[in-house]
CSV table of C-alpha atoms in Angstrom, one decimal:
chain,number,residue,atom,x,y,z
A,1,MET,CA,22.5,12.2,-8.5
A,2,SER,CA,23.7,15.7,-8.8
A,3,ARG,CA,25.9,17.4,-6.2
A,4,TRP,CA,23.0,19.4,-4.8
A,5,ASP,CA,20.9,16.2,-4.3
A,6,ALA,CA,23.8,14.7,-2.3
A,7,LEU,CA,23.9,17.8,0.0
A,8,LEU,CA,20.2,17.9,0.8
A,9,LEU,CA,20.2,15.5,3.7
A,10,PRO,CA,23.3,16.9,5.4
A,11,VAL,CA,22.0,20.5,5.0
A,12,ILE,CA,18.6,19.4,6.6
A,13,LEU,CA,20.5,17.8,9.5
A,14,LEU,CA,22.7,20.8,10.0
A,15,LEU,CA,19.7,23.2,10.0
A,16,THR,CA,17.9,21.0,12.5
A,17,ALA,CA,21.0,21.1,14.8
A,18,VAL,CA,21.3,24.9,14.4
A,19,ALA,CA,17.6,25.4,15.2
A,20,GLY,CA,17.9,23.2,18.2
A,21,ILE,CA,20.9,25.1,19.6
A,22,TRP,CA,19.2,28.5,18.8
A,23,LYS,CA,16.0,27.4,20.7
A,24,LYS,CA,18.1,25.8,23.5
A,25,VAL,CA,16.6,22.3,22.9
A,26,ASP,CA,18.6,19.1,23.6
A,27,VAL,CA,18.3,17.7,20.1
A,28,TYR,CA,19.9,14.4,21.0
A,29,GLN,CA,17.5,13.9,23.9
A,30,LYS,CA,14.5,14.7,21.6
A,31,LEU,CA,15.9,12.2,19.1
A,32,GLY,CA,16.0,9.5,21.8
A,33,GLU,CA,12.4,10.3,22.9
A,34,GLY,CA,11.2,10.1,19.4
A,35,ALA,CA,12.9,6.8,18.8
A,36,GLY,CA,11.3,5.5,22.0
A,37,GLN,CA,7.8,6.6,20.9
A,38,GLY,CA,8.4,4.9,17.5
A,39,LEU,CA,9.2,1.6,19.3
A,40,GLN,CA,6.1,1.9,21.4
A,41,LEU,CA,4.0,2.5,18.3
A,42,LEU,CA,5.6,-0.5,16.6
A,43,LEU,CA,4.7,-2.8,19.6
A,44,HIS,CA,1.2,-1.4,19.4
A,45,ILE,CA,0.6,-2.1,15.7
A,46,LEU,CA,2.8,-5.2,15.2
A,47,PRO,CA,0.2,-7.9,16.4
A,48,PRO,CA,-2.5,-6.8,13.9
A,49,LEU,CA,0.0,-6.7,11.1
A,50,ILE,CA,1.2,-10.2,11.8
A,51,GLY,CA,-2.4,-11.4,11.8
A,52,LEU,CA,-3.1,-9.7,8.5
A,53,MET,CA,0.0,-11.2,6.8
A,54,THR,CA,-0.9,-14.7,8.1
A,55,GLY,CA,-4.4,-14.3,6.7
A,56,ILE,CA,-3.1,-13.3,3.3
A,57,GLN,CA,-0.8,-16.4,3.1
A,58,MET,CA,-3.7,-18.6,4.2
A,59,LEU,CA,-5.9,-17.2,1.3
A,60,ARG,CA,-3.1,-17.9,-1.2
A,61,ALA,CA,-2.4,-21.4,0.1
A,62,SER,CA,-6.0,-22.5,0.3
A,63,GLY,CA,-6.7,-21.9,-3.4
A,64,PHE,CA,-9.4,-19.3,-2.6
A,65,LEU,CA,-7.9,-16.8,-5.0
A,66,ASP,CA,-8.0,-19.2,-7.9
A,67,TRP,CA,-11.6,-20.1,-7.1
A,68,ALA,CA,-12.5,-16.3,-7.0
A,69,ALA,CA,-10.9,-15.7,-10.3
A,70,GLN,CA,-13.0,-18.4,-11.9
A,71,ALA,CA,-16.2,-17.2,-10.2
A,72,LEU,CA,-15.7,-13.5,-10.9
A,73,GLY,CA,-14.3,-14.0,-14.4
A,74,PRO,CA,-17.4,-13.3,-16.5
A,75,VAL,CA,-18.3,-10.1,-14.5
A,76,LEU,CA,-14.8,-8.8,-14.7
A,77,THR,CA,-14.6,-9.5,-18.5
A,78,TRP,CA,-17.8,-7.6,-19.0
A,79,LEU,CA,-16.4,-4.7,-17.0
A,80,GLY,CA,-13.2,-4.8,-19.1
A,81,ILE,CA,-10.9,-6.0,-16.3
A,82,PRO,CA,-8.7,-9.0,-17.1
A,83,PRO,CA,-10.0,-11.9,-14.9
A,84,GLU,CA,-6.4,-12.9,-14.2
A,85,THR,CA,-6.0,-9.9,-12.0
A,86,VAL,CA,-8.7,-10.9,-9.5
A,87,GLY,CA,-6.1,-12.2,-7.1
A,88,LEU,CA,-4.4,-8.9,-7.2
A,89,MET,CA,-7.6,-7.0,-6.6
A,90,LEU,CA,-8.5,-9.2,-3.6
A,91,VAL,CA,-5.0,-9.1,-2.0
A,92,ARG,CA,-4.0,-5.5,-2.7
A,93,PRO,CA,-6.3,-3.9,-0.1
A,94,MET,CA,-4.8,-6.2,2.5
A,95,SER,CA,-1.1,-6.5,1.7
A,96,GLY,CA,1.2,-4.5,-0.5
A,97,SER,CA,4.0,-7.0,-0.4
A,98,ALA,CA,1.7,-9.9,-1.3
A,99,ALA,CA,0.2,-7.8,-4.1
A,100,LEU,CA,3.6,-7.0,-5.5
A,101,GLY,CA,4.4,-10.7,-5.4
A,102,LEU,CA,1.1,-11.5,-7.3
A,103,GLY,CA,1.9,-8.6,-9.8
A,104,ALA,CA,5.3,-10.0,-10.4
A,105,GLU,CA,3.8,-13.5,-11.0
A,106,LEU,CA,1.3,-12.0,-13.4
A,107,MET,CA,4.0,-10.2,-15.3
A,108,ALA,CA,6.2,-13.3,-15.4
A,109,SER,CA,3.3,-15.4,-16.7
A,110,TYR,CA,1.8,-13.0,-19.2
A,111,GLY,CA,4.7,-10.6,-19.9
A,112,PRO,CA,5.1,-7.0,-18.7
A,113,ASP,CA,3.8,-5.6,-22.0
A,114,SER,CA,0.7,-7.7,-22.2
A,115,LEU,CA,-2.8,-6.4,-21.2
A,116,VAL,CA,-2.6,-8.4,-18.0
A,117,GLY,CA,0.9,-7.2,-17.1
A,118,ARG,CA,0.2,-3.6,-17.8
A,119,THR,CA,-3.1,-3.7,-16.0
A,120,ALA,CA,-1.5,-5.3,-13.0
A,121,ALA,CA,1.2,-2.6,-12.9
A,122,VAL,CA,-1.3,0.2,-13.1
A,123,MET,CA,-3.6,-1.4,-10.5
A,124,LEU,CA,-0.7,-1.6,-8.1
A,125,GLY,CA,-0.2,2.2,-8.5
A,126,ALA,CA,-3.9,3.1,-8.6
A,127,SER,CA,-4.9,1.4,-5.3
A,128,GLU,CA,-4.0,1.4,-1.6
A,129,THR,CA,-3.3,-1.3,1.0
A,130,THR,CA,-6.5,-0.3,2.7
A,131,PHE,CA,-6.5,-2.6,5.7
A,132,TYR,CA,-2.8,-2.0,6.4
A,133,THR,CA,-3.3,1.7,6.2
A,134,ILE,CA,-6.3,1.7,8.4
A,135,THR,CA,-4.6,-0.7,10.9
A,136,VAL,CA,-1.6,1.5,11.1
A,137,TYR,CA,-3.1,5.0,11.2
A,138,PHE,CA,-6.3,4.3,13.1
A,139,GLY,CA,-4.4,2.1,15.5
A,140,ALA,CA,-1.8,4.8,16.1
A,141,VAL,CA,-4.4,7.3,17.2
A,142,GLY,CA,-6.6,4.8,19.1
A,143,ILE,CA,-9.6,4.7,16.8
A,144,ARG,CA,-11.6,1.5,17.4
A,145,LYS,CA,-14.7,2.1,15.2
A,146,THR,CA,-13.9,2.8,11.6
A,147,ARG,CA,-17.5,3.4,10.7
A,148,TYR,CA,-17.6,4.3,6.9
A,149,ALA,CA,-13.8,4.4,6.4
A,150,ILE,CA,-13.4,0.8,5.3
A,151,PRO,CA,-16.4,0.7,2.8
A,152,ALA,CA,-15.4,4.0,1.3
A,153,ALA,CA,-11.8,3.0,1.0
A,154,LEU,CA,-12.8,-0.3,-0.7
A,155,CYS,CA,-15.0,1.5,-3.1
A,156,ALA,CA,-12.1,3.8,-3.9
A,157,ASP,CA,-9.9,0.7,-4.5
A,158,LEU,CA,-12.6,-0.8,-6.8
A,159,ALA,CA,-12.8,2.5,-8.7
A,160,GLY,CA,-9.0,2.5,-9.0
A,161,PHE,CA,-8.9,-1.0,-10.4
A,162,ALA,CA,-11.6,-0.2,-13.0
A,163,ALA,CA,-9.8,3.0,-13.9
A,164,ALA,CA,-6.5,1.2,-14.2
A,165,ALA,CA,-8.0,-1.4,-16.7
A,166,TRP,CA,-9.7,1.5,-18.6
A,167,ALA,CA,-6.5,3.6,-18.7
A,168,VAL,CA,-4.4,0.7,-20.0
A,169,ARG,CA,-6.9,0.0,-22.8
A,170,LEU,CA,-7.1,3.6,-23.6
A,171,CYS,CA,-3.4,4.4,-23.6
A,172,PHE,CA,-2.1,1.2,-25.1
A,173,GLY,CA,-5.0,0.2,-27.3
A,174,LEU,CA,-5.0,-3.4,-25.9
């Protein structure tokens, strides 16, 4: 890290304090209010997140992900997507941490430079934790009916997964 990078955060804090003094705003009080609002938001979104994480663990423990990999294997192979990544594709829209765990397992099993390992890595970067994001952002602003947001986001995730497999084959010739 260069000297200028190390100074960036202190300079931002100093400029914020100077702007608060210039505008006659109690910066410390505003900081406390913001922290309080953050805690209220956390209490609002924590129960759905706990339910989501519990559901992910139940899917993994039940063996459903292994069954899905076997069932969807022929279709995924035809599309050029390694069937071993089906668990990652099913879990990624729900949980980023569970998807990272599955990605690490795939890379440990097949190697990070294998087709499966590289595809898993690119899939993690080419997709979003759709349900987590919708839970957090829609819940924060009080939206109850998501209408087309979830189907559109899941289609975008599927396109990202397919593009990841295609990009790995194109760039690495695997």
